[in-house]
C-alpha cells in the first residue's frame, strides 16, 4: 500500500514537472513566434517601400519606353503606309498584267475551245454518218445472212449476182437466162457460143449449208465430219451439173459451176484439191465472181472471132464482086483513054487553028494602029 502511494506521488510529481517544462517551452516558442512576426512585418514594410520605389521607377521607364515606342510606332505606321501604298501599286500593276494575261489566255482558250468544239462537232457528224452507214451495213449483212441461210433465197442471190456479171461482160445476144433444155431441165444461164464448142451452161446453185457446217465445227471430230459432208455434197452437185447440163449435140462438152463467194472458192482450192480434180474430170469448171469475169472476157474474144469467121465467106464474095467491078472499070478506062487520045488530037488541031487566028488578028490590029497614028499626025501639022 505504501509502495502504491509512493508510486502515485512520484508519478504526480513527474507530471507536474513535465507540465512546467511544457509551459516554459510554449512561452519561449510564443516569444520566438512574436519576434518572427515582427521581423516579417518589418521585412514586409521594407519590401513594400522597395516595391513602391521600384514601381515608380518602372512607371517612369515605362513612360519613357512608351514615348519611344510611340515614335517608333509612328515611324512604323508611316513606313507601313508607304509600304502598303507601294505594295498596293505593285499588286495593282501585277494584277493588271495578270488580268491582261488571263484575258489573253481566256481569249486564246476560248478560241481553241471553239475550234475544238467545231472540229469535234464535225467529227461527231462524220461519226454519226459513219454510224448510220454501219447500221445500214449491219442491216444488209443481216439480210445477206438471211439470204444465205435459206436455200431458195441463196439460189436467187447467186442467180442475181451471176446475171449482173454476165450482163456487164457480154453483149445481149451472147447469153440467155432460165433456158429450158431438151431434157426439160432449166439452166440458170447459158452462154451462147457457136459450134464448136456450143452453148455453155452456168449453174448458180451451191450447197452452202455444208460449208457453214465446215466453218462452225467446234472440235476435230466435228471438223472431220463436216469435211466429209462438204466433200460429198459438192461432188454430188458436180455430178448433177454434169448429168443435167452437158447434153451432146445441144450444149458444149463442159459446164460452169458458179460460186458467189471468193472465200468459198479459195477454201475449196486450198483445202479440197481432190474435189477440184474430180470436177475437172467431170468437165465441170468451178468459177468465182472474179474468175467468171475473166472467163467471160475470153468468151467475148471468142465470140468476136466467131463473128469474123462467119463474115469471112461474105467478105470473099464481096471481094469477087469487087474484082469484077475493077475489071469493068479497067475496060471503061481504056475506052476513055482512047477517047481522050482522039480528043487530044482534036484539041491540038484546034489549038493550032486558034493560034493562026490569033496571029492574024494581031496583024490586023497593028495595021489599024498605024493608020490611027498617021491620022493623028496629020491633025497636028499646021495648015
mmCIF file of C-alpha atoms in Angstrom:
data_model
loop_
_atom_site.group_PDB
_atom_site.id
_atom_site.type_symbol
_atom_site.label_atom_id
_atom_site.label_comp_id
_atom_site.label_asym_id
_atom_site.label_seq_id
_atom_site.Cartn_x
_atom_site.Cartn_y
_atom_site.Cartn_z
ATOM 1 C CA UNK A 1 0.000 0.000 0.000
ATOM 2 C CA UNK A 2 2.811 2.351 0.818
ATOM 3 C CA UNK A 3 4.531 1.355 -2.387
ATOM 4 C CA UNK A 4 1.429 2.213 -4.372
ATOM 5 C CA UNK A 5 1.140 5.592 -2.705
ATOM 6 C CA UNK A 6 4.784 6.271 -3.285
ATOM 7 C CA UNK A 7 4.414 5.392 -6.929
ATOM 8 C CA UNK A 8 1.463 7.679 -7.301
ATOM 9 C CA UNK A 9 3.311 10.531 -5.650
ATOM 10 C CA UNK A 10 6.299 10.031 -7.899
ATOM 11 C CA UNK A 11 4.081 9.908 -10.978
ATOM 12 C CA UNK A 12 2.235 13.021 -9.931
ATOM 13 C CA UNK A 13 5.476 14.858 -9.323
ATOM 14 C CA UNK A 14 6.780 13.809 -12.705
ATOM 15 C CA UNK A 15 3.597 15.033 -14.357
ATOM 16 C CA UNK A 16 3.910 18.400 -12.609
ATOM 17 C CA UNK A 17 7.494 18.739 -13.722
ATOM 18 C CA UNK A 18 6.528 17.798 -17.270
ATOM 19 C CA UNK A 19 3.751 20.385 -17.254
ATOM 20 C CA UNK A 20 6.138 23.090 -16.068
ATOM 21 C CA UNK A 21 8.632 22.205 -18.770
ATOM 22 C CA UNK A 22 5.890 22.269 -21.393
ATOM 23 C CA UNK A 23 4.761 25.713 -20.239
ATOM 24 C CA UNK A 24 8.314 27.031 -20.392
ATOM 25 C CA UNK A 25 8.751 25.670 -23.919
ATOM 26 C CA UNK A 26 5.471 27.161 -25.049
ATOM 27 C CA UNK A 27 6.377 30.559 -23.642
ATOM 28 C CA UNK A 28 9.678 30.507 -25.478
ATOM 29 C CA UNK A 29 8.055 29.490 -28.702
ATOM 30 C CA UNK A 30 5.485 32.261 -28.315
ATOM 31 C CA UNK A 31 8.191 34.835 -27.856
ATOM 32 C CA UNK A 32 10.098 33.456 -30.880
ATOM 33 C CA UNK A 33 6.962 33.461 -32.974
ATOM 34 C CA UNK A 34 6.213 37.046 -31.944
ATOM 35 C CA UNK A 35 9.727 38.061 -32.867
ATOM 36 C CA UNK A 36 9.416 36.287 -36.161
ATOM 37 C CA UNK A 37 6.116 38.023 -36.841
ATOM 38 C CA UNK A 38 7.634 41.380 -36.024
ATOM 39 C CA UNK A 39 10.575 40.631 -38.249
ATOM 40 C CA UNK A 40 8.211 39.645 -41.032
ATOM 41 C CA UNK A 41 6.296 42.884 -40.594
ATOM 42 C CA UNK A 42 9.499 44.863 -40.825
ATOM 43 C CA UNK A 43 10.604 42.907 -43.864
ATOM 44 C CA UNK A 44 7.227 43.390 -45.482
ATOM 45 C CA UNK A 45 7.350 47.117 -44.852
ATOM 46 C CA UNK A 46 10.832 47.237 -46.319
ATOM 47 C CA UNK A 47 9.694 45.255 -49.286
ATOM 48 C CA UNK A 48 6.664 47.489 -49.740
ATOM 49 C CA UNK A 49 8.880 50.577 -49.710
ATOM 50 C CA UNK A 50 11.274 48.986 -52.164
ATOM 51 C CA UNK A 51 8.415 47.795 -54.305
ATOM 52 C CA UNK A 52 6.853 51.235 -54.265
ATOM 53 C CA UNK A 53 10.149 52.813 -55.289
ATOM 54 C CA UNK A 54 10.689 50.141 -57.946
ATOM 55 C CA UNK A 55 7.152 50.599 -59.198
ATOM 56 C CA UNK A 56 7.651 54.343 -59.545
ATOM 57 C CA UNK A 57 10.919 53.780 -61.405
ATOM 58 C CA UNK A 58 9.282 51.180 -63.592
ATOM 59 C CA UNK A 59 6.459 53.581 -64.341
ATOM 60 C CA UNK A 60 8.960 56.218 -65.375
ATOM 61 C CA UNK A 61 10.775 53.692 -67.506
ATOM 62 C CA UNK A 62 7.514 52.509 -68.979
ATOM 63 C CA UNK A 63 6.502 56.095 -69.774
ATOM 64 C CA UNK A 64 9.821 56.686 -71.489
ATOM 65 C CA UNK A 65 9.587 53.375 -73.264
ATOM 66 C CA UNK A 66 6.014 54.155 -74.293
ATOM 67 C CA UNK A 67 7.100 57.504 -75.718
ATOM 68 C CA UNK A 68 9.903 55.826 -77.574
ATOM 69 C CA UNK A 69 7.545 53.118 -78.782
ATOM 70 C CA UNK A 70 5.009 55.728 -79.889
ATOM 71 C CA UNK A 71 7.682 57.371 -82.002
ATOM 72 C CA UNK A 72 8.770 54.089 -83.430
ATOM 73 C CA UNK A 73 5.167 53.061 -83.967
ATOM 74 C CA UNK A 74 4.551 56.321 -85.800
ATOM 75 C CA UNK A 75 7.601 55.671 -87.949
ATOM 76 C CA UNK A 76 6.473 52.112 -88.481
ATOM 77 C CA UNK A 77 2.966 53.304 -89.336
ATOM 78 C CA UNK A 78 4.375 55.799 -91.823
ATOM 79 C CA UNK A 79 6.690 53.176 -93.273
ATOM 80 C CA UNK A 80 3.873 50.660 -93.286
ATOM 81 C CA UNK A 81 1.603 53.164 -95.041
ATOM 82 C CA UNK A 82 4.256 53.809 -97.682
ATOM 83 C CA UNK A 83 4.969 50.099 -97.988
ATOM 84 C CA UNK A 84 1.274 49.394 -98.229
ATOM 85 C CA UNK A 85 0.870 52.031 -100.922
ATOM 86 C CA UNK A 86 3.870 50.648 -102.810
ATOM 87 C CA UNK A 87 2.594 47.137 -102.298
ATOM 88 C CA UNK A 88 -0.863 48.194 -103.444
ATOM 89 C CA UNK A 89 0.593 49.842 -106.564
ATOM 90 C CA UNK A 90 2.763 46.801 -107.267
ATOM 91 C CA UNK A 91 -0.147 44.467 -106.688
ATOM 92 C CA UNK A 92 -2.363 46.577 -108.945
ATOM 93 C CA UNK A 93 0.272 46.530 -111.694
ATOM 94 C CA UNK A 94 0.765 42.811 -111.318
ATOM 95 C CA UNK A 95 -2.970 42.290 -111.113
ATOM 96 C CA UNK A 96 -3.414 44.306 -114.314
ATOM 97 C CA UNK A 97 -0.714 42.241 -116.033
ATOM 98 C CA UNK A 98 -2.178 39.040 -114.677
ATOM 99 C CA UNK A 99 -5.651 40.186 -115.746
ATOM 100 C CA UNK A 100 -4.324 41.035 -119.207
ATOM 101 C CA UNK A 101 -2.527 37.707 -119.496
ATOM 102 C CA UNK A 102 -5.534 35.933 -118.085
ATOM 103 C CA UNK A 103 -7.779 37.731 -120.574
ATOM 104 C CA UNK A 104 -5.468 36.845 -123.463
ATOM 105 C CA UNK A 105 -5.225 33.303 -122.186
ATOM 106 C CA UNK A 106 -9.002 33.120 -121.822
ATOM 107 C CA UNK A 107 -9.466 34.531 -125.344
ATOM 108 C CA UNK A 108 -6.973 32.044 -126.724
ATOM 109 C CA UNK A 109 -8.502 29.251 -124.698
ATOM 110 C CA UNK A 110 -11.978 30.291 -125.830
ATOM 111 C CA UNK A 111 -10.815 30.383 -129.446
ATOM 112 C CA UNK A 112 -9.118 26.998 -129.128
ATOM 113 C CA UNK A 113 -12.145 25.620 -127.335
ATOM 114 C CA UNK A 114 -14.441 26.968 -130.052
ATOM 115 C CA UNK A 115 -12.235 25.479 -132.766
ATOM 116 C CA UNK A 116 -12.025 22.213 -130.854
ATOM 117 C CA UNK A 117 -15.788 22.149 -130.391
ATOM 118 C CA UNK A 118 -16.283 22.927 -134.082
ATOM 119 C CA UNK A 119 -13.833 20.192 -135.024
ATOM 120 C CA UNK A 120 -15.466 17.875 -132.524
ATOM 121 C CA UNK A 121 -18.878 18.712 -133.953
ATOM 122 C CA UNK A 122 -17.603 17.966 -137.453
ATOM 123 C CA UNK A 123 -16.072 14.700 -136.308
ATOM 124 C CA UNK A 124 -19.222 13.793 -134.435
ATOM 125 C CA UNK A 125 -21.185 14.467 -137.606
ATOM 126 C CA UNK A 126 -18.793 12.202 -139.509
ATOM 127 C CA UNK A 127 -19.065 9.577 -136.775
ATOM 128 C CA UNK A 128 -22.854 9.896 -136.823
ATOM 129 C CA UNK A 129 -22.859 9.474 -140.596
ATOM 130 C CA UNK A 130 -20.498 6.517 -140.285
ATOM 131 C CA UNK A 131 -22.771 5.070 -137.605
ATOM 132 C CA UNK A 132 -25.701 5.372 -139.991
ATOM 133 C CA UNK A 133 -23.692 3.599 -142.684
ATOM 134 C CA UNK A 134 -22.671 0.931 -140.176
ATOM 135 C CA UNK A 135 -26.302 0.498 -139.170
ATOM 136 C CA UNK A 136 -27.324 0.187 -142.806
ATOM 137 C CA UNK A 137 -24.447 -2.188 -143.446
ATOM 138 C CA UNK A 138 -25.432 -4.249 -140.408
ATOM 139 C CA UNK A 139 -28.945 -4.487 -141.765
ATOM 140 C CA UNK A 140 -27.583 -5.517 -145.137
ATOM 141 C CA UNK A 141 -25.330 -8.115 -143.506
ATOM 142 C CA UNK A 142 -28.267 -9.486 -141.547
ATOM 143 C CA UNK A 143 -30.273 -9.567 -144.749
ATOM 144 C CA UNK A 144 -27.404 -11.310 -146.507
ATOM 145 C CA UNK A 145 -27.208 -13.863 -143.694
ATOM 146 C CA UNK A 146 -30.933 -14.456 -144.016
ATOM 147 C CA UNK A 147 -30.496 -14.933 -147.751
ATOM 148 C CA UNK A 148 -27.576 -17.308 -147.349
ATOM 149 C CA UNK A 149 -29.363 -19.316 -144.667
ATOM 150 C CA UNK A 150 -32.310 -20.012 -146.974
ATOM 151 C CA UNK A 151 -31.594 -22.380 -149.855
ATOM 152 C CA UNK A 152 -34.137 -20.880 -152.242
ATOM 153 C CA UNK A 153 -33.170 -17.315 -151.381
ATOM 154 C CA UNK A 154 -29.491 -18.229 -151.686
ATOM 155 C CA UNK A 155 -30.133 -19.600 -155.160
ATOM 156 C CA UNK A 156 -31.883 -16.370 -156.140
ATOM 157 C CA UNK A 157 -28.980 -14.357 -154.699
ATOM 158 C CA UNK A 158 -26.457 -16.383 -156.700
ATOM 159 C CA UNK A 159 -28.554 -16.006 -159.856
ATOM 160 C CA UNK A 160 -28.812 -12.233 -159.415
ATOM 161 C CA UNK A 161 -25.057 -11.922 -158.959
ATOM 162 C CA UNK A 162 -24.467 -14.198 -161.944
ATOM 163 C CA UNK A 163 -26.869 -12.160 -164.090
ATOM 164 C CA UNK A 164 -25.100 -8.909 -163.207
ATOM 165 C CA UNK A 165 -21.670 -10.292 -164.105
ATOM 166 C CA UNK A 166 -22.839 -11.810 -167.393
ATOM 167 C CA UNK A 167 -24.763 -8.694 -168.455
ATOM 168 C CA UNK A 168 -21.743 -6.493 -167.754
ATOM 169 C CA UNK A 169 -19.317 -8.745 -169.649
ATOM 170 C CA UNK A 170 -21.207 -9.929 -172.749
ATOM 171 C CA UNK A 171 -23.445 -8.393 -175.420
ATOM 172 C CA UNK A 172 -27.183 -9.148 -175.115
ATOM 173 C CA UNK A 173 -27.195 -11.675 -177.963
ATOM 174 C CA UNK A 174 -24.456 -13.775 -176.347
ATOM 175 C CA UNK A 175 -26.415 -15.203 -173.388
ATOM 176 C CA UNK A 176 -29.840 -16.246 -172.113
ATOM 177 C CA UNK A 177 -31.298 -16.856 -168.638
ATOM 178 C CA UNK A 178 -33.597 -19.613 -167.361
ATOM 179 C CA UNK A 179 -33.391 -21.530 -170.620
ATOM 180 C CA UNK A 180 -35.206 -24.877 -170.793
ATOM 181 C CA UNK A 181 -33.074 -27.637 -172.314
ATOM 182 C CA UNK A 182 -34.156 -30.632 -174.353
ATOM 183 C CA UNK A 183 -34.203 -32.858 -171.250
ATOM 184 C CA UNK A 184 -36.635 -30.495 -169.500
ATOM 185 C CA UNK A 185 -34.045 -29.069 -167.128
ATOM 186 C CA UNK A 186 -33.823 -25.313 -166.757
ATOM 187 C CA UNK A 187 -30.394 -23.679 -166.855
ATOM 188 C CA UNK A 188 -29.704 -20.603 -164.717
ATOM 189 C CA UNK A 189 -27.622 -19.095 -167.515
ATOM 190 C CA UNK A 190 -26.467 -20.197 -170.965
ATOM 191 C CA UNK A 191 -23.511 -18.662 -172.791
ATOM 192 C CA UNK A 192 -24.399 -18.829 -176.497
ATOM 193 C CA UNK A 193 -21.132 -19.883 -178.117
ATOM 194 C CA UNK A 194 -21.081 -21.088 -181.756
ATOM 195 C CA UNK A 195 -20.332 -24.708 -182.617
ATOM 196 C CA UNK A 196 -17.815 -25.791 -181.644
ATOM 197 C CA UNK A 197 -17.941 -25.832 -178.676
ATOM 198 C CA UNK A 198 -21.622 -24.847 -178.480
ATOM 199 C CA UNK A 199 -23.663 -23.214 -175.683
ATOM 200 C CA UNK A 200 -22.173 -23.487 -172.166
ATOM 201 C CA UNK A 201 -24.494 -23.761 -169.149
ATOM 202 C CA UNK A 202 -23.676 -21.890 -165.904
ATOM 203 C CA UNK A 203 -25.253 -23.172 -162.668
ATOM 204 C CA UNK A 204 -25.591 -20.750 -159.707
ATOM 205 C CA UNK A 205 -26.951 -23.112 -157.015
ATOM 206 C CA UNK A 206 -24.250 -24.057 -154.491
ATOM 207 C CA UNK A 207 -24.691 -26.258 -151.357
ATOM 208 C CA UNK A 208 -23.696 -23.617 -148.808
ATOM 209 C CA UNK A 209 -25.132 -25.451 -145.761
ATOM 210 C CA UNK A 210 -22.259 -27.907 -145.696
ATOM 211 C CA UNK A 211 -19.780 -25.028 -145.975
ATOM 212 C CA UNK A 212 -21.363 -23.341 -142.938
ATOM 213 C CA UNK A 213 -21.096 -26.629 -141.078
ATOM 214 C CA UNK A 214 -17.422 -26.753 -142.013
ATOM 215 C CA UNK A 215 -16.806 -23.228 -140.712
ATOM 216 C CA UNK A 216 -18.784 -23.756 -137.495
ATOM 217 C CA UNK A 217 -17.194 -27.063 -136.435
ATOM 218 C CA UNK A 218 -16.255 -26.909 -132.737
ATOM 219 C CA UNK A 219 -13.810 -29.820 -132.412
ATOM 220 C CA UNK A 220 -11.673 -32.141 -134.518
ATOM 221 C CA UNK A 221 -14.372 -34.787 -134.735
ATOM 222 C CA UNK A 222 -16.946 -32.235 -135.860
ATOM 223 C CA UNK A 223 -14.482 -30.789 -138.365
ATOM 224 C CA UNK A 224 -13.758 -34.227 -139.811
ATOM 225 C CA UNK A 225 -17.462 -34.969 -140.204
ATOM 226 C CA UNK A 226 -18.079 -31.505 -141.723
ATOM 227 C CA UNK A 227 -15.278 -32.015 -144.271
ATOM 228 C CA UNK A 228 -16.762 -35.350 -145.242
ATOM 229 C CA UNK A 229 -20.254 -33.860 -145.623
ATOM 230 C CA UNK A 230 -18.907 -30.909 -147.615
ATOM 231 C CA UNK A 231 -16.990 -33.210 -149.962
ATOM 232 C CA UNK A 232 -19.981 -35.499 -150.550
ATOM 233 C CA UNK A 233 -22.424 -32.614 -151.138
ATOM 234 C CA UNK A 234 -20.111 -30.827 -153.526
ATOM 235 C CA UNK A 235 -19.254 -33.929 -155.537
ATOM 236 C CA UNK A 236 -22.969 -34.738 -155.797
ATOM 237 C CA UNK A 237 -23.634 -31.216 -157.074
ATOM 238 C CA UNK A 238 -20.823 -31.582 -159.629
ATOM 239 C CA UNK A 239 -22.349 -34.868 -160.783
ATOM 240 C CA UNK A 240 -25.819 -33.302 -161.081
ATOM 241 C CA UNK A 241 -24.462 -30.455 -163.218
ATOM 242 C CA UNK A 242 -22.603 -32.895 -165.460
ATOM 243 C CA UNK A 243 -25.697 -35.050 -165.976
ATOM 244 C CA UNK A 244 -28.251 -32.236 -166.359
ATOM 245 C CA UNK A 245 -26.408 -29.592 -168.358
ATOM 246 C CA UNK A 246 -23.901 -31.438 -170.569
ATOM 247 C CA UNK A 247 -26.029 -32.716 -173.459
ATOM 248 C CA UNK A 248 -24.297 -33.972 -176.622
ATOM 249 C CA UNK A 249 -25.458 -32.106 -179.711
ATOM 250 C CA UNK A 250 -27.254 -29.437 -177.657
ATOM 251 C CA UNK A 251 -24.720 -27.930 -175.271
ATOM 252 C CA UNK A 252 -20.963 -27.749 -175.012
ATOM 253 C CA UNK A 253 -18.963 -30.642 -173.618
ATOM 254 C CA UNK A 254 -18.439 -28.762 -170.334
ATOM 255 C CA UNK A 255 -20.388 -26.621 -167.860
ATOM 256 C CA UNK A 256 -19.621 -23.968 -165.233
ATOM 257 C CA UNK A 257 -20.483 -24.100 -161.527
ATOM 258 C CA UNK A 258 -20.671 -20.532 -160.151
ATOM 259 C CA UNK A 259 -19.709 -19.875 -156.503
ATOM 260 C CA UNK A 260 -20.992 -16.448 -155.365
ATOM 261 C CA UNK A 261 -18.235 -16.169 -152.724
ATOM 262 C CA UNK A 262 -14.491 -15.705 -153.197
ATOM 263 C CA UNK A 263 -13.925 -17.120 -149.685
ATOM 264 C CA UNK A 264 -15.643 -20.401 -150.551
ATOM 265 C CA UNK A 265 -13.710 -20.576 -153.839
ATOM 266 C CA UNK A 266 -10.383 -20.014 -152.038
ATOM 267 C CA UNK A 267 -11.216 -22.550 -149.304
ATOM 268 C CA UNK A 268 -12.193 -25.110 -151.916
ATOM 269 C CA UNK A 269 -8.943 -24.826 -153.886
ATOM 270 C CA UNK A 270 -6.770 -24.577 -150.758
ATOM 271 C CA UNK A 271 -8.232 -27.423 -148.688
ATOM 272 C CA UNK A 272 -10.113 -29.665 -151.142
ATOM 273 C CA UNK A 273 -7.931 -30.183 -154.243
ATOM 274 C CA UNK A 274 -9.464 -33.635 -154.762
ATOM 275 C CA UNK A 275 -12.894 -32.049 -155.358
ATOM 276 C CA UNK A 276 -11.406 -29.649 -157.902
ATOM 277 C CA UNK A 277 -9.636 -32.509 -159.684
ATOM 278 C CA UNK A 278 -12.805 -34.628 -159.829
ATOM 279 C CA UNK A 279 -14.795 -31.657 -161.131
ATOM 280 C CA UNK A 280 -12.254 -31.313 -163.968
ATOM 281 C CA UNK A 281 -12.724 -34.976 -164.825
ATOM 282 C CA UNK A 282 -16.488 -34.432 -164.853
ATOM 283 C CA UNK A 283 -15.922 -31.437 -167.204
ATOM 284 C CA UNK A 284 -17.460 -29.045 -164.676
ATOM 285 C CA UNK A 285 -15.374 -25.910 -164.195
ATOM 286 C CA UNK A 286 -15.754 -24.187 -160.807
ATOM 287 C CA UNK A 287 -15.659 -20.372 -161.048
ATOM 288 C CA UNK A 288 -15.932 -17.444 -158.611
ATOM 289 C CA UNK A 289 -17.102 -13.899 -159.457
ATOM 290 C CA UNK A 290 -13.535 -12.890 -160.358
ATOM 291 C CA UNK A 291 -12.644 -15.952 -162.405
ATOM 292 C CA UNK A 292 -16.054 -15.896 -164.106
ATOM 293 C CA UNK A 293 -15.419 -12.335 -165.270
ATOM 294 C CA UNK A 294 -12.043 -13.401 -166.696
ATOM 295 C CA UNK A 295 -13.692 -16.390 -168.388
ATOM 296 C CA UNK A 296 -16.401 -14.205 -169.897
ATOM 297 C CA UNK A 297 -13.801 -11.797 -171.261
ATOM 298 C CA UNK A 298 -12.216 -14.751 -173.050
ATOM 299 C CA UNK A 299 -15.662 -15.805 -174.282
ATOM 300 C CA UNK A 300 -16.233 -12.305 -175.643
ATOM 301 C CA UNK A 301 -12.996 -12.561 -177.653
ATOM 302 C CA UNK A 302 -14.089 -15.982 -178.945
ATOM 303 C CA UNK A 303 -17.472 -14.573 -179.968
ATOM 304 C CA UNK A 304 -15.778 -11.745 -181.794
ATOM 305 C CA UNK A 305 -13.519 -14.200 -183.636
ATOM 306 C CA UNK A 306 -16.523 -16.395 -184.477
ATOM 307 C CA UNK A 307 -18.390 -13.445 -185.914
ATOM 308 C CA UNK A 308 -15.348 -12.635 -188.012
ATOM 309 C CA UNK A 309 -15.238 -16.231 -189.305
ATOM 310 C CA UNK A 310 -18.938 -16.101 -190.141
ATOM 311 C CA UNK A 311 -18.357 -12.974 -192.181
ATOM 312 C CA UNK A 312 -15.309 -14.407 -193.982
ATOM 313 C CA UNK A 313 -17.452 -16.018 -196.777
ATOM 314 C CA UNK A 314 -19.409 -12.837 -197.268
ATOM 315 C CA UNK A 315 -16.173 -10.906 -197.446
ATOM 316 C CA UNK A 316 -14.816 -13.303 -200.088
ATOM 317 C CA UNK A 317 -17.982 -12.913 -202.178
ATOM 318 C CA UNK A 318 -17.777 -9.174 -201.939
ATOM 319 C CA UNK A 319 -14.093 -9.295 -202.899
ATOM 320 C CA UNK A 320 -15.030 -11.343 -206.007
ATOM 321 C CA UNK A 321 -17.679 -8.833 -206.987
ATOM 322 C CA UNK A 322 -15.210 -6.066 -206.324
ATOM 323 C CA UNK A 323 -12.718 -7.768 -208.684
ATOM 324 C CA UNK A 324 -15.362 -7.917 -211.433
ATOM 325 C CA UNK A 325 -16.151 -4.269 -210.898
ATOM 326 C CA UNK A 326 -12.449 -3.431 -211.143
ATOM 327 C CA UNK A 327 -12.222 -5.343 -214.466
ATOM 328 C CA UNK A 328 -15.150 -3.440 -215.898
ATOM 329 C CA UNK A 329 -13.622 -0.237 -214.648
ATOM 330 C CA UNK A 330 -10.339 -1.061 -216.424
ATOM 331 C CA UNK A 331 -12.169 -1.600 -219.738
ATOM 332 C CA UNK A 332 -14.024 1.648 -219.353
ATOM 333 C CA UNK A 333 -10.795 3.424 -218.514
ATOM 334 C CA UNK A 334 -9.192 2.018 -221.679
ATOM 335 C CA UNK A 335 -12.130 3.213 -223.767
ATOM 336 C CA UNK A 336 -11.977 6.558 -222.064
ATOM 337 C CA UNK A 337 -8.251 6.712 -222.756
ATOM 338 C CA UNK A 338 -8.938 6.153 -226.460
ATOM 339 C CA UNK A 339 -11.494 8.926 -226.423
ATOM 340 C CA UNK A 340 -9.023 11.103 -224.602
ATOM 341 C CA UNK A 341 -6.368 10.380 -227.300
ATOM 342 C CA UNK A 342 -8.787 11.400 -230.076
ATOM 343 C CA UNK A 343 -9.858 14.405 -228.103
ATOM 344 C CA UNK A 344 -6.221 15.332 -227.532
ATOM 345 C CA UNK A 345 -5.563 15.269 -231.331
ATOM 346 C CA UNK A 346 -8.620 17.417 -231.943
ATOM 347 C CA UNK A 347 -7.529 19.781 -229.209
ATOM 348 C CA UNK A 348 -4.070 20.133 -230.749
ATOM 349 C CA UNK A 349 -5.601 20.928 -234.146
ATOM 350 C CA UNK A 350 -7.992 23.370 -232.549
ATOM 351 C CA UNK A 351 -5.082 24.954 -230.712
ATOM 352 C CA UNK A 352 -3.136 25.326 -233.998
ATOM 353 C CA UNK A 353 -6.097 26.948 -235.722
ATOM 354 C CA UNK A 354 -6.671 29.214 -232.769
ATOM 355 C CA UNK A 355 -3.017 30.282 -232.866
ATOM 356 C CA UNK A 356 -3.215 31.143 -236.538
ATOM 357 C CA UNK A 357 -6.374 33.138 -235.992
ATOM 358 C CA UNK A 358 -4.794 34.978 -233.090
ATOM 359 C CA UNK A 359 -1.704 35.926 -235.110
ATOM 360 C CA UNK A 360 -3.814 37.210 -237.988
ATOM 361 C CA UNK A 361 -5.908 39.253 -235.601
ATOM 362 C CA UNK A 362 -2.756 40.769 -234.153
ATOM 363 C CA UNK A 363 -1.528 41.761 -237.613
ATOM 364 C CA UNK A 364 -4.859 43.387 -238.409
ATOM 365 C CA UNK A 365 -4.750 45.255 -235.119
ATOM 366 C CA UNK A 366 -1.225 46.517 -235.883
ATOM 367 C CA UNK A 367 -2.382 47.835 -239.261
ATOM 368 C CA UNK A 368 -5.261 49.675 -237.620
ATOM 369 C CA UNK A 369 -2.929 51.261 -235.088
ATOM 370 C CA UNK A 370 -0.598 52.541 -237.802
ATOM 371 C CA UNK A 371 -3.499 54.179 -239.671
ATOM 372 C CA UNK A 372 -4.676 55.859 -236.499
ATOM 373 C CA UNK A 373 -1.235 57.258 -235.708
ATOM 374 C CA UNK A 374 -0.920 58.741 -239.237
ATOM 375 C CA UNK A 375 -4.271 60.469 -238.902
ATOM 376 C CA UNK A 376 -3.328 61.982 -235.576
ATOM 377 C CA UNK A 377 -0.014 63.229 -237.003
ATOM 378 C CA UNK A 378 -1.807 64.952 -239.885
ATOM 379 C CA UNK A 379 -4.064 66.743 -237.417
ATOM 380 C CA UNK A 380 -1.096 68.118 -235.538
ATOM 381 C CA UNK A 381 0.594 69.648 -238.660
ATOM 382 C CA UNK A 382 -0.164 73.418 -239.234
ATOM 383 C CA UNK A 383 -2.178 74.402 -242.296
#
